mmCIF file of C-alpha atoms in Angstrom:
data_model
loop_
_atom_site.group_PDB
_atom_site.id
_atom_site.type_symbol
_atom_site.label_atom_id
_atom_site.label_comp_id
_atom_site.label_asym_id
_atom_site.label_seq_id
_atom_site.Cartn_x
_atom_site.Cartn_y
_atom_site.Cartn_z
ATOM 1 C CA MET X 1 -6.005 -115.962 164.876
ATOM 2 C CA SER X 2 -8.214 -115.371 167.902
ATOM 3 C CA TYR X 3 -9.621 -112.441 169.846
ATOM 4 C CA GLU X 4 -10.852 -111.894 173.385
ATOM 5 C CA LEU X 5 -14.549 -111.377 174.051
ATOM 6 C CA THR X 6 -15.705 -109.831 177.332
ATOM 7 C CA ILE X 7 -19.347 -110.485 178.190
ATOM 8 C CA GLU X 8 -21.169 -108.033 180.425
ATOM 9 C CA PRO X 9 -22.795 -107.974 182.925
ATOM 10 C CA LEU X 10 -20.927 -111.210 183.781
ATOM 11 C CA GLY X 11 -17.494 -109.629 183.428
ATOM 12 C CA THR X 12 -16.304 -112.892 181.874
ATOM 13 C CA THR X 13 -13.667 -112.949 179.125
ATOM 14 C CA ILE X 14 -13.403 -115.838 176.653
ATOM 15 C CA GLU X 15 -11.325 -116.571 173.564
ATOM 16 C CA VAL X 16 -13.043 -116.513 170.168
ATOM 17 C CA GLU X 17 -11.512 -118.164 167.112
ATOM 18 C CA ASP X 18 -11.356 -116.500 163.719
ATOM 19 C CA ASP X 19 -14.739 -116.809 161.937
ATOM 20 C CA GLN X 20 -16.366 -118.259 165.084
ATOM 21 C CA THR X 21 -19.634 -116.547 165.953
ATOM 22 C CA ILE X 22 -20.104 -114.833 169.296
ATOM 23 C CA LEU X 23 -22.965 -117.205 170.132
ATOM 24 C CA ASP X 24 -21.000 -120.374 169.360
ATOM 25 C CA ALA X 25 -18.004 -119.205 171.370
ATOM 26 C CA ALA X 26 -20.176 -118.333 174.365
ATOM 27 C CA LEU X 27 -22.082 -121.633 174.335
ATOM 28 C CA ARG X 28 -18.862 -123.632 174.050
ATOM 29 C CA ALA X 29 -17.560 -121.744 177.078
ATOM 30 C CA GLY X 30 -20.667 -122.731 179.063
ATOM 31 C CA ILE X 31 -22.163 -119.233 178.873
ATOM 32 C CA TRP X 32 -25.780 -119.036 177.748
ATOM 33 C CA LEU X 33 -26.829 -116.112 175.583
ATOM 34 C CA PRO X 34 -30.476 -115.638 174.519
ATOM 35 C CA HIS X 35 -31.048 -117.088 171.038
ATOM 36 C CA ALA X 36 -33.642 -118.893 168.954
ATOM 37 C CA CYS X 37 -33.443 -119.207 165.153
ATOM 38 C CA CYS X 38 -29.637 -119.111 164.735
ATOM 39 C CA HIS X 39 -30.209 -117.825 161.190
ATOM 40 C CA GLY X 40 -29.879 -114.087 161.859
ATOM 41 C CA LEU X 41 -33.609 -113.576 161.380
ATOM 42 C CA CYS X 42 -35.446 -113.516 164.707
ATOM 43 C CA ALA X 43 -33.385 -110.918 166.679
ATOM 44 C CA THR X 44 -33.602 -112.930 169.900
ATOM 45 C CA CYS X 45 -29.789 -112.865 170.194
ATOM 46 C CA LYS X 46 -29.429 -109.093 169.772
ATOM 47 C CA ILE X 47 -26.535 -107.682 171.814
ATOM 48 C CA ASP X 48 -24.838 -104.325 172.386
ATOM 49 C CA VAL X 49 -21.229 -103.976 171.233
ATOM 50 C CA LEU X 50 -19.682 -101.697 173.853
ATOM 51 C CA ASP X 51 -16.131 -101.750 172.518
ATOM 52 C CA GLY X 52 -14.305 -103.204 169.524
ATOM 53 C CA GLU X 53 -15.281 -104.153 165.971
ATOM 54 C CA VAL X 54 -17.504 -106.962 164.682
ATOM 55 C CA GLU X 55 -18.495 -108.307 161.271
ATOM 56 C CA HIS X 56 -22.299 -108.643 161.138
ATOM 57 C CA GLY X 57 -22.314 -111.637 158.804
ATOM 58 C CA GLU X 58 -25.690 -112.720 157.405
ATOM 59 C CA ALA X 59 -27.821 -110.733 159.843
ATOM 60 C CA SER X 60 -31.151 -109.854 158.238
ATOM 61 C CA SER X 61 -31.761 -106.139 157.672
ATOM 62 C CA PHE X 62 -35.182 -106.669 159.265
ATOM 63 C CA ALA X 63 -33.821 -108.317 162.433
ATOM 64 C CA LEU X 64 -30.947 -105.837 162.649
ATOM 65 C CA MET X 65 -31.786 -102.524 161.016
ATOM 66 C CA ASP X 66 -29.197 -100.086 159.696
ATOM 67 C CA PHE X 67 -29.721 -97.591 162.507
ATOM 68 C CA GLU X 68 -29.232 -100.392 165.067
ATOM 69 C CA ARG X 69 -25.910 -101.318 163.485
ATOM 70 C CA ASP X 70 -24.935 -97.664 163.725
ATOM 71 C CA GLU X 71 -25.916 -97.727 167.413
ATOM 72 C CA GLY X 72 -23.544 -100.650 168.026
ATOM 73 C CA LYS X 73 -25.981 -103.556 168.082
ATOM 74 C CA ALA X 74 -25.305 -106.986 166.563
ATOM 75 C CA LEU X 75 -26.789 -110.479 166.363
ATOM 76 C CA ALA X 76 -24.680 -112.948 168.338
ATOM 77 C CA CYS X 77 -25.640 -115.906 166.136
ATOM 78 C CA CYS X 78 -23.872 -114.513 163.059
ATOM 79 C CA ALA X 79 -21.516 -111.770 164.298
ATOM 80 C CA THR X 80 -17.772 -112.494 164.292
ATOM 81 C CA LEU X 81 -14.960 -110.532 165.908
ATOM 82 C CA GLN X 82 -12.608 -108.221 164.055
ATOM 83 C CA SER X 83 -10.766 -107.159 167.250
ATOM 84 C CA ASP X 84 -10.993 -107.699 170.995
ATOM 85 C CA VAL X 85 -14.626 -106.902 171.821
ATOM 86 C CA THR X 86 -16.804 -106.167 174.847
ATOM 87 C CA ILE X 87 -20.528 -106.870 174.569
ATOM 88 C CA GLU X 88 -23.542 -106.548 176.837
ATOM 89 C CA ALA X 89 -26.343 -109.113 176.700
ATOM 90 C CA GLU X 90 -29.598 -109.674 178.552
ATOM 91 C CA ILE X 91 -28.639 -112.738 180.586
ATOM 92 C CA GLU X 92 -31.296 -113.946 182.983
ATOM 93 C CA GLU X 93 -30.198 -115.765 186.122
ATOM 94 C CA GLU X 94 -31.778 -119.218 186.335
ATOM 95 C CA PRO X 95 -30.983 -121.005 189.609
ATOM 96 C CA ASP X 96 -31.957 -124.410 188.173
ATOM 97 C CA ALA X 97 -29.931 -124.094 184.960
ATOM 98 C CA GLU X 98 -26.697 -126.047 184.646
ATOM 99 C CA SER X 99 -23.808 -124.347 182.848
ATOM 100 C CA ILE X 100 -22.697 -127.097 180.476
ATOM 101 C CA PRO X 101 -20.253 -126.200 177.683
ATOM 102 C CA VAL X 102 -21.278 -127.244 174.185
ATOM 103 C CA CYS X 103 -18.892 -129.872 172.798
ATOM 104 C CA ASP X 104 -18.507 -132.019 169.665
ATOM 105 C CA PHE X 105 -19.234 -135.744 169.893
ATOM 106 C CA SER X 106 -18.903 -138.792 167.654
ATOM 107 C CA GLY X 107 -20.750 -142.065 167.964
ATOM 108 C CA THR X 108 -22.169 -145.159 166.291
ATOM 109 C CA VAL X 109 -25.818 -145.838 165.496
ATOM 110 C CA SER X 110 -26.620 -148.731 167.827
ATOM 111 C CA ARG X 111 -30.379 -149.161 167.252
ATOM 112 C CA ILE X 112 -33.149 -147.880 164.995
ATOM 113 C CA GLU X 113 -36.725 -148.549 166.086
ATOM 114 C CA ALA X 114 -39.984 -147.775 164.282
ATOM 115 C CA LEU X 115 -41.915 -146.087 167.078
ATOM 116 C CA THR X 116 -44.866 -145.146 164.840
ATOM 117 C CA PRO X 117 -45.488 -145.136 161.074
ATOM 118 C CA THR X 118 -43.884 -141.657 160.914
ATOM 119 C CA ILE X 119 -41.489 -141.528 163.902
ATOM 120 C CA LYS X 120 -38.287 -143.497 164.373
ATOM 121 C CA GLY X 121 -36.243 -143.878 167.518
ATOM 122 C CA ILE X 122 -32.567 -143.442 166.632
ATOM 123 C CA PHE X 123 -30.092 -144.572 169.280
ATOM 124 C CA ILE X 124 -26.448 -143.473 169.102
ATOM 125 C CA THR X 125 -23.727 -144.819 171.361
ATOM 126 C CA LEU X 126 -21.232 -142.004 171.842
ATOM 127 C CA ASP X 127 -17.497 -142.509 172.034
ATOM 128 C CA GLU X 128 -17.547 -140.356 175.171
ATOM 129 C CA PRO X 129 -20.567 -139.817 177.438
ATOM 130 C CA MET X 130 -22.478 -136.544 177.178
ATOM 131 C CA HIS X 131 -23.531 -134.680 180.290
ATOM 132 C CA PHE X 132 -26.777 -132.812 179.686
ATOM 133 C CA GLN X 133 -29.793 -131.451 181.514
ATOM 134 C CA ALA X 134 -33.104 -133.196 180.835
ATOM 135 C CA GLY X 135 -34.955 -131.147 178.217
ATOM 136 C CA GLN X 136 -31.921 -130.100 176.183
ATOM 137 C CA TYR X 137 -31.216 -130.914 172.524
ATOM 138 C CA ILE X 138 -28.342 -131.629 170.155
ATOM 139 C CA ASN X 139 -27.432 -130.629 166.590
ATOM 140 C CA LEU X 140 -26.929 -133.755 164.485
ATOM 141 C CA GLU X 141 -24.762 -133.592 161.363
ATOM 142 C CA ILE X 142 -26.560 -135.298 158.479
ATOM 143 C CA PRO X 143 -24.257 -136.935 155.891
ATOM 144 C CA GLY X 144 -24.294 -135.861 152.260
ATOM 145 C CA ASP X 145 -23.891 -132.114 152.731
ATOM 146 C CA VAL X 146 -27.408 -131.849 154.149
ATOM 147 C CA GLY X 147 -26.189 -129.888 157.145
ATOM 148 C CA SER X 148 -27.185 -130.162 160.788
ATOM 149 C CA ARG X 149 -30.623 -130.640 162.339
ATOM 150 C CA ALA X 150 -31.738 -130.085 165.935
ATOM 151 C CA PHE X 151 -33.286 -132.980 167.880
ATOM 152 C CA SER X 152 -34.316 -133.176 171.526
ATOM 153 C CA LEU X 153 -32.743 -135.872 173.687
ATOM 154 C CA ALA X 154 -35.459 -138.373 174.606
ATOM 155 C CA ASN X 155 -33.450 -140.392 177.137
ATOM 156 C CA ALA X 156 -32.756 -139.605 180.772
ATOM 157 C CA PRO X 157 -29.331 -138.057 181.462
ATOM 158 C CA SER X 158 -28.447 -141.145 183.520
ATOM 159 C CA SER X 159 -28.585 -143.484 180.508
ATOM 160 C CA GLY X 160 -24.881 -143.079 179.898
ATOM 161 C CA ARG X 161 -23.307 -143.023 176.482
ATOM 162 C CA GLU X 162 -26.356 -144.114 174.454
ATOM 163 C CA ILE X 163 -28.584 -141.200 173.493
ATOM 164 C CA GLU X 164 -32.045 -141.422 171.923
ATOM 165 C CA LEU X 165 -33.539 -139.155 169.265
ATOM 166 C CA ASN X 166 -37.192 -139.361 168.154
ATOM 167 C CA VAL X 167 -37.298 -138.299 164.503
ATOM 168 C CA ARG X 168 -40.559 -137.617 162.659
ATOM 169 C CA ILE X 169 -40.247 -137.733 158.895
ATOM 170 C CA VAL X 170 -41.084 -134.405 157.259
ATOM 171 C CA SER X 171 -42.425 -134.483 153.700
ATOM 172 C CA GLY X 172 -39.715 -133.104 151.445
ATOM 173 C CA GLY X 173 -37.259 -132.767 154.334
ATOM 174 C CA ALA X 174 -33.778 -133.843 153.253
ATOM 175 C CA GLY X 175 -32.549 -134.422 156.810
ATOM 176 C CA THR X 176 -35.419 -136.519 158.164
ATOM 177 C CA THR X 177 -35.739 -138.412 154.873
ATOM 178 C CA PHE X 178 -32.090 -139.446 155.103
ATOM 179 C CA LEU X 179 -32.493 -140.540 158.724
ATOM 180 C CA HIS X 180 -35.620 -142.573 157.945
ATOM 181 C CA GLU X 181 -34.609 -144.141 154.640
ATOM 182 C CA ARG X 182 -30.819 -144.353 154.508
ATOM 183 C CA LEU X 183 -29.408 -144.394 158.032
ATOM 184 C CA ALA X 184 -28.298 -147.847 159.199
ATOM 185 C CA VAL X 185 -27.101 -149.485 162.388
ATOM 186 C CA GLY X 186 -23.324 -149.192 162.526
ATOM 187 C CA ASP X 187 -23.163 -145.832 160.770
ATOM 188 C CA ARG X 188 -20.869 -143.238 162.324
ATOM 189 C CA MET X 189 -22.417 -139.887 163.265
ATOM 190 C CA THR X 190 -21.176 -136.567 164.615
ATOM 191 C CA LEU X 191 -23.124 -134.084 166.681
ATOM 192 C CA SER X 192 -22.721 -131.124 169.011
ATOM 193 C CA GLY X 193 -24.451 -130.247 172.266
ATOM 194 C CA PRO X 194 -26.082 -129.955 174.610
ATOM 195 C CA TYR X 195 -28.110 -126.883 173.679
ATOM 196 C CA GLY X 196 -31.174 -125.169 175.082
ATOM 197 C CA ARG X 197 -32.669 -123.689 178.235
ATOM 198 C CA PHE X 198 -35.678 -125.982 178.467
ATOM 199 C CA PHE X 199 -35.396 -127.670 181.865
ATOM 200 C CA VAL X 200 -37.434 -128.360 184.986
ATOM 201 C CA ARG X 201 -37.506 -125.591 187.593
ATOM 202 C CA LYS X 202 -37.017 -128.039 190.436
ATOM 203 C CA SER X 203 -36.399 -125.379 193.079
ATOM 204 C CA ALA X 204 -39.976 -124.113 192.629
ATOM 205 C CA GLN X 205 -41.282 -127.268 194.333
ATOM 206 C CA ALA X 206 -44.553 -126.974 192.403
ATOM 207 C CA PRO X 207 -46.669 -129.717 190.761
ATOM 208 C CA LEU X 208 -45.679 -130.251 187.133
ATOM 209 C CA ILE X 209 -47.756 -130.480 183.956
ATOM 210 C CA PHE X 210 -46.180 -131.694 180.727
ATOM 211 C CA MET X 211 -48.191 -131.137 177.539
ATOM 212 C CA ALA X 212 -46.816 -132.719 174.364
ATOM 213 C CA GLY X 213 -47.828 -133.601 170.831
ATOM 214 C CA GLY X 214 -46.191 -135.671 168.107
ATOM 215 C CA SER X 215 -42.444 -136.158 168.434
ATOM 216 C CA GLY X 216 -42.520 -133.268 170.915
ATOM 217 C CA LEU X 217 -42.735 -136.053 173.475
ATOM 218 C CA SER X 218 -38.921 -136.321 173.443
ATOM 219 C CA SER X 219 -38.030 -133.603 175.965
ATOM 220 C CA PRO X 220 -40.928 -134.307 178.391
ATOM 221 C CA ARG X 221 -40.020 -137.996 178.380
ATOM 222 C CA SER X 222 -36.411 -137.185 179.303
ATOM 223 C CA MET X 223 -37.559 -134.774 182.024
ATOM 224 C CA ILE X 224 -40.148 -137.139 183.498
ATOM 225 C CA LEU X 225 -37.746 -140.096 183.555
ATOM 226 C CA ASP X 226 -35.128 -137.911 185.241
ATOM 227 C CA LEU X 227 -37.608 -136.648 187.858
ATOM 228 C CA LEU X 228 -38.868 -140.116 188.736
ATOM 229 C CA GLU X 229 -35.348 -141.568 188.842
ATOM 230 C CA SER X 230 -34.289 -138.818 191.253
ATOM 231 C CA GLY X 231 -37.138 -139.646 193.640
ATOM 232 C CA CYS X 232 -39.288 -136.579 192.967
ATOM 233 C CA GLU X 233 -42.513 -136.833 194.986
ATOM 234 C CA LEU X 234 -44.297 -133.820 193.482
ATOM 235 C CA PRO X 235 -47.405 -134.537 191.376
ATOM 236 C CA ILE X 236 -46.380 -135.010 187.723
ATOM 237 C CA THR X 237 -48.929 -135.119 184.903
ATOM 238 C CA LEU X 238 -48.231 -135.886 181.255
ATOM 239 C CA VAL X 239 -50.922 -134.948 178.740
ATOM 240 C CA TYR X 240 -49.837 -136.359 175.387
ATOM 241 C CA GLY X 241 -51.678 -136.110 172.096
ATOM 242 C CA GLN X 242 -51.519 -137.791 168.728
ATOM 243 C CA ARG X 243 -53.986 -138.192 165.875
ATOM 244 C CA THR X 244 -54.496 -141.965 166.097
ATOM 245 C CA ARG X 245 -53.585 -144.903 168.322
ATOM 246 C CA ALA X 246 -50.948 -146.040 165.809
ATOM 247 C CA GLU X 247 -49.069 -142.760 166.371
ATOM 248 C CA LEU X 248 -49.227 -142.900 170.172
ATOM 249 C CA TYR X 249 -45.752 -144.127 171.023
ATOM 250 C CA TYR X 250 -44.370 -145.182 174.424
ATOM 251 C CA HIS X 251 -48.012 -145.473 175.489
ATOM 252 C CA ASP X 252 -47.526 -148.762 177.363
ATOM 253 C CA ASP X 253 -44.343 -147.481 179.011
ATOM 254 C CA PHE X 254 -46.157 -144.458 180.438
ATOM 255 C CA LEU X 255 -49.029 -146.627 181.654
ATOM 256 C CA ALA X 256 -46.462 -148.792 183.464
ATOM 257 C CA LEU X 257 -44.781 -145.711 184.978
ATOM 258 C CA ALA X 258 -48.158 -144.537 186.284
ATOM 259 C CA GLU X 259 -48.666 -147.943 187.889
ATOM 260 C CA ARG X 260 -45.276 -147.801 189.628
ATOM 261 C CA HIS X 261 -45.344 -144.144 190.712
ATOM 262 C CA ALA X 262 -48.339 -142.847 192.627
ATOM 263 C CA ASN X 263 -47.361 -139.235 191.899
ATOM 264 C CA PHE X 264 -47.323 -139.698 188.097
ATOM 265 C CA SER X 265 -50.486 -139.381 185.982
ATOM 266 C CA TYR X 266 -50.684 -140.086 182.261
ATOM 267 C CA VAL X 267 -53.466 -138.588 180.115
ATOM 268 C CA PRO X 268 -53.287 -139.674 176.444
ATOM 269 C CA ALA X 269 -55.517 -137.933 173.895
ATOM 270 C CA LEU X 270 -56.338 -138.838 170.288
ATOM 271 C CA SER X 271 -57.732 -136.157 167.995
ATOM 272 C CA ASP X 272 -58.587 -138.265 164.923
ATOM 273 C CA GLU X 273 -59.078 -141.840 166.114
ATOM 274 C CA PRO X 274 -61.707 -143.540 163.935
ATOM 275 C CA ALA X 275 -65.086 -144.122 165.549
ATOM 276 C CA GLY X 276 -65.826 -147.666 166.652
ATOM 277 C CA THR X 277 -62.302 -148.591 167.764
ATOM 278 C CA ASP X 278 -61.588 -149.870 171.260
ATOM 279 C CA TRP X 279 -59.895 -146.601 172.308
ATOM 280 C CA GLY X 280 -61.238 -145.753 175.770
ATOM 281 C CA GLY X 281 -59.145 -142.669 176.444
ATOM 282 C CA PHE X 282 -59.800 -139.012 175.716
ATOM 283 C CA ARG X 283 -60.883 -138.057 172.200
ATOM 284 C CA GLY X 284 -59.797 -134.545 171.297
ATOM 285 C CA TYR X 285 -56.802 -132.253 171.496
ATOM 286 C CA VAL X 286 -54.101 -131.932 174.154
ATOM 287 C CA HIS X 287 -55.371 -128.609 175.520
ATOM 288 C CA GLU X 288 -58.901 -130.004 175.733
ATOM 289 C CA ALA X 289 -57.711 -133.121 177.557
ATOM 290 C CA ALA X 290 -55.719 -131.028 180.027
ATOM 291 C CA THR X 291 -58.645 -128.682 180.665
ATOM 292 C CA ALA X 292 -60.936 -131.632 181.347
ATOM 293 C CA HIS X 293 -58.417 -133.439 183.553
ATOM 294 C CA PHE X 294 -57.729 -130.377 185.717
ATOM 295 C CA ASP X 295 -61.304 -129.074 185.601
ATOM 296 C CA ASN X 296 -60.014 -125.847 184.003
ATOM 297 C CA ASP X 297 -57.930 -124.918 187.060
ATOM 298 C CA PHE X 298 -54.150 -124.981 186.599
ATOM 299 C CA ARG X 299 -53.254 -122.692 189.485
ATOM 300 C CA GLY X 300 -50.133 -123.582 191.476
ATOM 301 C CA HIS X 301 -48.500 -125.631 188.698
ATOM 302 C CA LYS X 302 -45.491 -125.280 186.418
ATOM 303 C CA ALA X 303 -46.298 -126.201 182.810
ATOM 304 C CA TYR X 304 -43.853 -127.412 180.147
ATOM 305 C CA LEU X 305 -45.067 -127.510 176.529
ATOM 306 C CA CYS X 306 -43.549 -129.348 173.544
ATOM 307 C CA GLY X 307 -45.046 -129.904 170.131
ATOM 308 C CA PRO X 308 -46.252 -128.245 166.941
ATOM 309 C CA PRO X 309 -46.676 -124.448 167.138
ATOM 310 C CA LEU X 310 -50.465 -124.613 166.812
ATOM 311 C CA MET X 311 -50.669 -127.091 169.699
ATOM 312 C CA ILE X 312 -48.437 -124.932 171.876
ATOM 313 C CA ASP X 313 -50.504 -121.814 171.166
ATOM 314 C CA ALA X 314 -53.734 -123.672 172.008
ATOM 315 C CA CYS X 315 -52.207 -125.013 175.231
ATOM 316 C CA ILE X 316 -51.017 -121.551 176.290
ATOM 317 C CA GLY X 317 -54.527 -120.232 175.753
ATOM 318 C CA ALA X 318 -56.064 -123.054 177.771
ATOM 319 C CA LEU X 319 -53.583 -122.637 180.618
ATOM 320 C CA MET X 320 -54.250 -118.909 180.807
ATOM 321 C CA GLN X 321 -57.990 -119.495 180.836
ATOM 322 C CA GLY X 322 -57.335 -121.886 183.712
ATOM 323 C CA ARG X 323 -55.448 -119.130 185.578
ATOM 324 C CA LEU X 324 -51.851 -120.145 184.889
ATOM 325 C CA PHE X 325 -49.775 -117.358 183.384
ATOM 326 C CA GLU X 326 -46.448 -116.506 181.724
ATOM 327 C CA ASN X 327 -44.115 -116.959 184.683
ATOM 328 C CA ASP X 328 -45.270 -120.563 185.124
ATOM 329 C CA ILE X 329 -45.355 -121.658 181.452
ATOM 330 C CA TYR X 330 -42.244 -122.858 179.629
ATOM 331 C CA THR X 331 -41.882 -123.953 176.038
ATOM 332 C CA GLU X 332 -39.233 -124.421 173.410
ATOM 333 C CA LYS X 333 -39.758 -124.340 169.670
ATOM 334 C CA PHE X 334 -37.141 -125.249 167.092
ATOM 335 C CA ILE X 335 -37.350 -122.254 164.788
ATOM 336 C CA SER X 336 -36.426 -122.626 161.124
ATOM 337 C CA ALA X 337 -35.444 -119.736 158.891
ATOM 338 C CA ALA X 338 -39.036 -119.569 157.619
ATOM 339 C CA ASP X 339 -40.564 -119.777 161.095
ATOM 340 C CA ALA X 340 -38.360 -116.991 162.381
ATOM 341 C CA GLN X 341 -40.060 -114.497 160.076
ATOM 342 C CA GLN X 342 -43.489 -115.179 161.521
ATOM 343 C CA VAL X 343 -44.949 -112.936 164.198
ATOM 344 C CA ARG X 344 -44.740 -114.376 167.707
ATOM 345 C CA SER X 345 -46.476 -113.179 170.842
ATOM 346 C CA PRO X 346 -44.329 -110.635 172.721
ATOM 347 C CA LEU X 347 -45.611 -112.177 175.944
ATOM 348 C CA PHE X 348 -43.543 -115.286 175.251
ATOM 349 C CA LYS X 349 -40.494 -113.835 173.508
ATOM 350 C CA ARG X 350 -38.165 -115.114 176.250
ATOM 351 C CA ILE X 351 -39.222 -118.759 175.936
#
């Protein structure tokens, strides 16, 4: 059984299957609705139900209070339809965003590379190519009833059917442990995507700063490769941090890109490299390296941040001190059920 969902202010009507959430149906129709945790905890996907009946599902009573339910509000990530429904959502127009429907894909693991002692590059050749916008991510189904995990696409969209995921092993994490210790070349995998609204605002025609840490390099790498392949002549700077040289992956590739492209600068930073090694680059954190490189003046740039939450918060602070503010700073965090309950700055609730 299915129902019709009308989404305002777009005036668009889509079909929603029984037990399919409003968010999933919208994304698979190529319609982006604001969302973050997808666990019914963060309230980013809160919508107004103008007409019809919904089942609220596992929406937290903190993210969706009783009086809000009475007022006709719901969380799109866990609400399902009980009749034809009309909703209203806060949908921001983004001229640079592509409307790409989320689809299901199958593929074969074609390569597994040890990029660092804790990060593996997992390459999957899909049965059908995936069209995506550089910066987006996929949900990968992990075998053994582990469930799905979100991973950014590290390859350029032009690479065809083979996608690349950079997976850092998480202590005690069932998903990353499986991918590091049990996944093998030739294994069949299923995934869905693309997801996310993390993309380059190309129409702004402003110099770009990418600040990344750890396996957060995935999205910036995809975006930078895409920009350079497309002939972008704007200044592009990547500031990338790790703890030690052994963890600094794709270092030589970025040095080679900087040699080939006069508009691309690469600033690696190591925060815990032992003294006495031959490391001649910056010693310190990503935000410190960026501040030094730009002499604490980020005006006129667009900044894209990827990495651990503490790194992102430090980078936002440094950018603001260097006179770059909210409208020019973009970031995307994968929010777990636990993360979603933490307090986040209201200044950056939309990103």
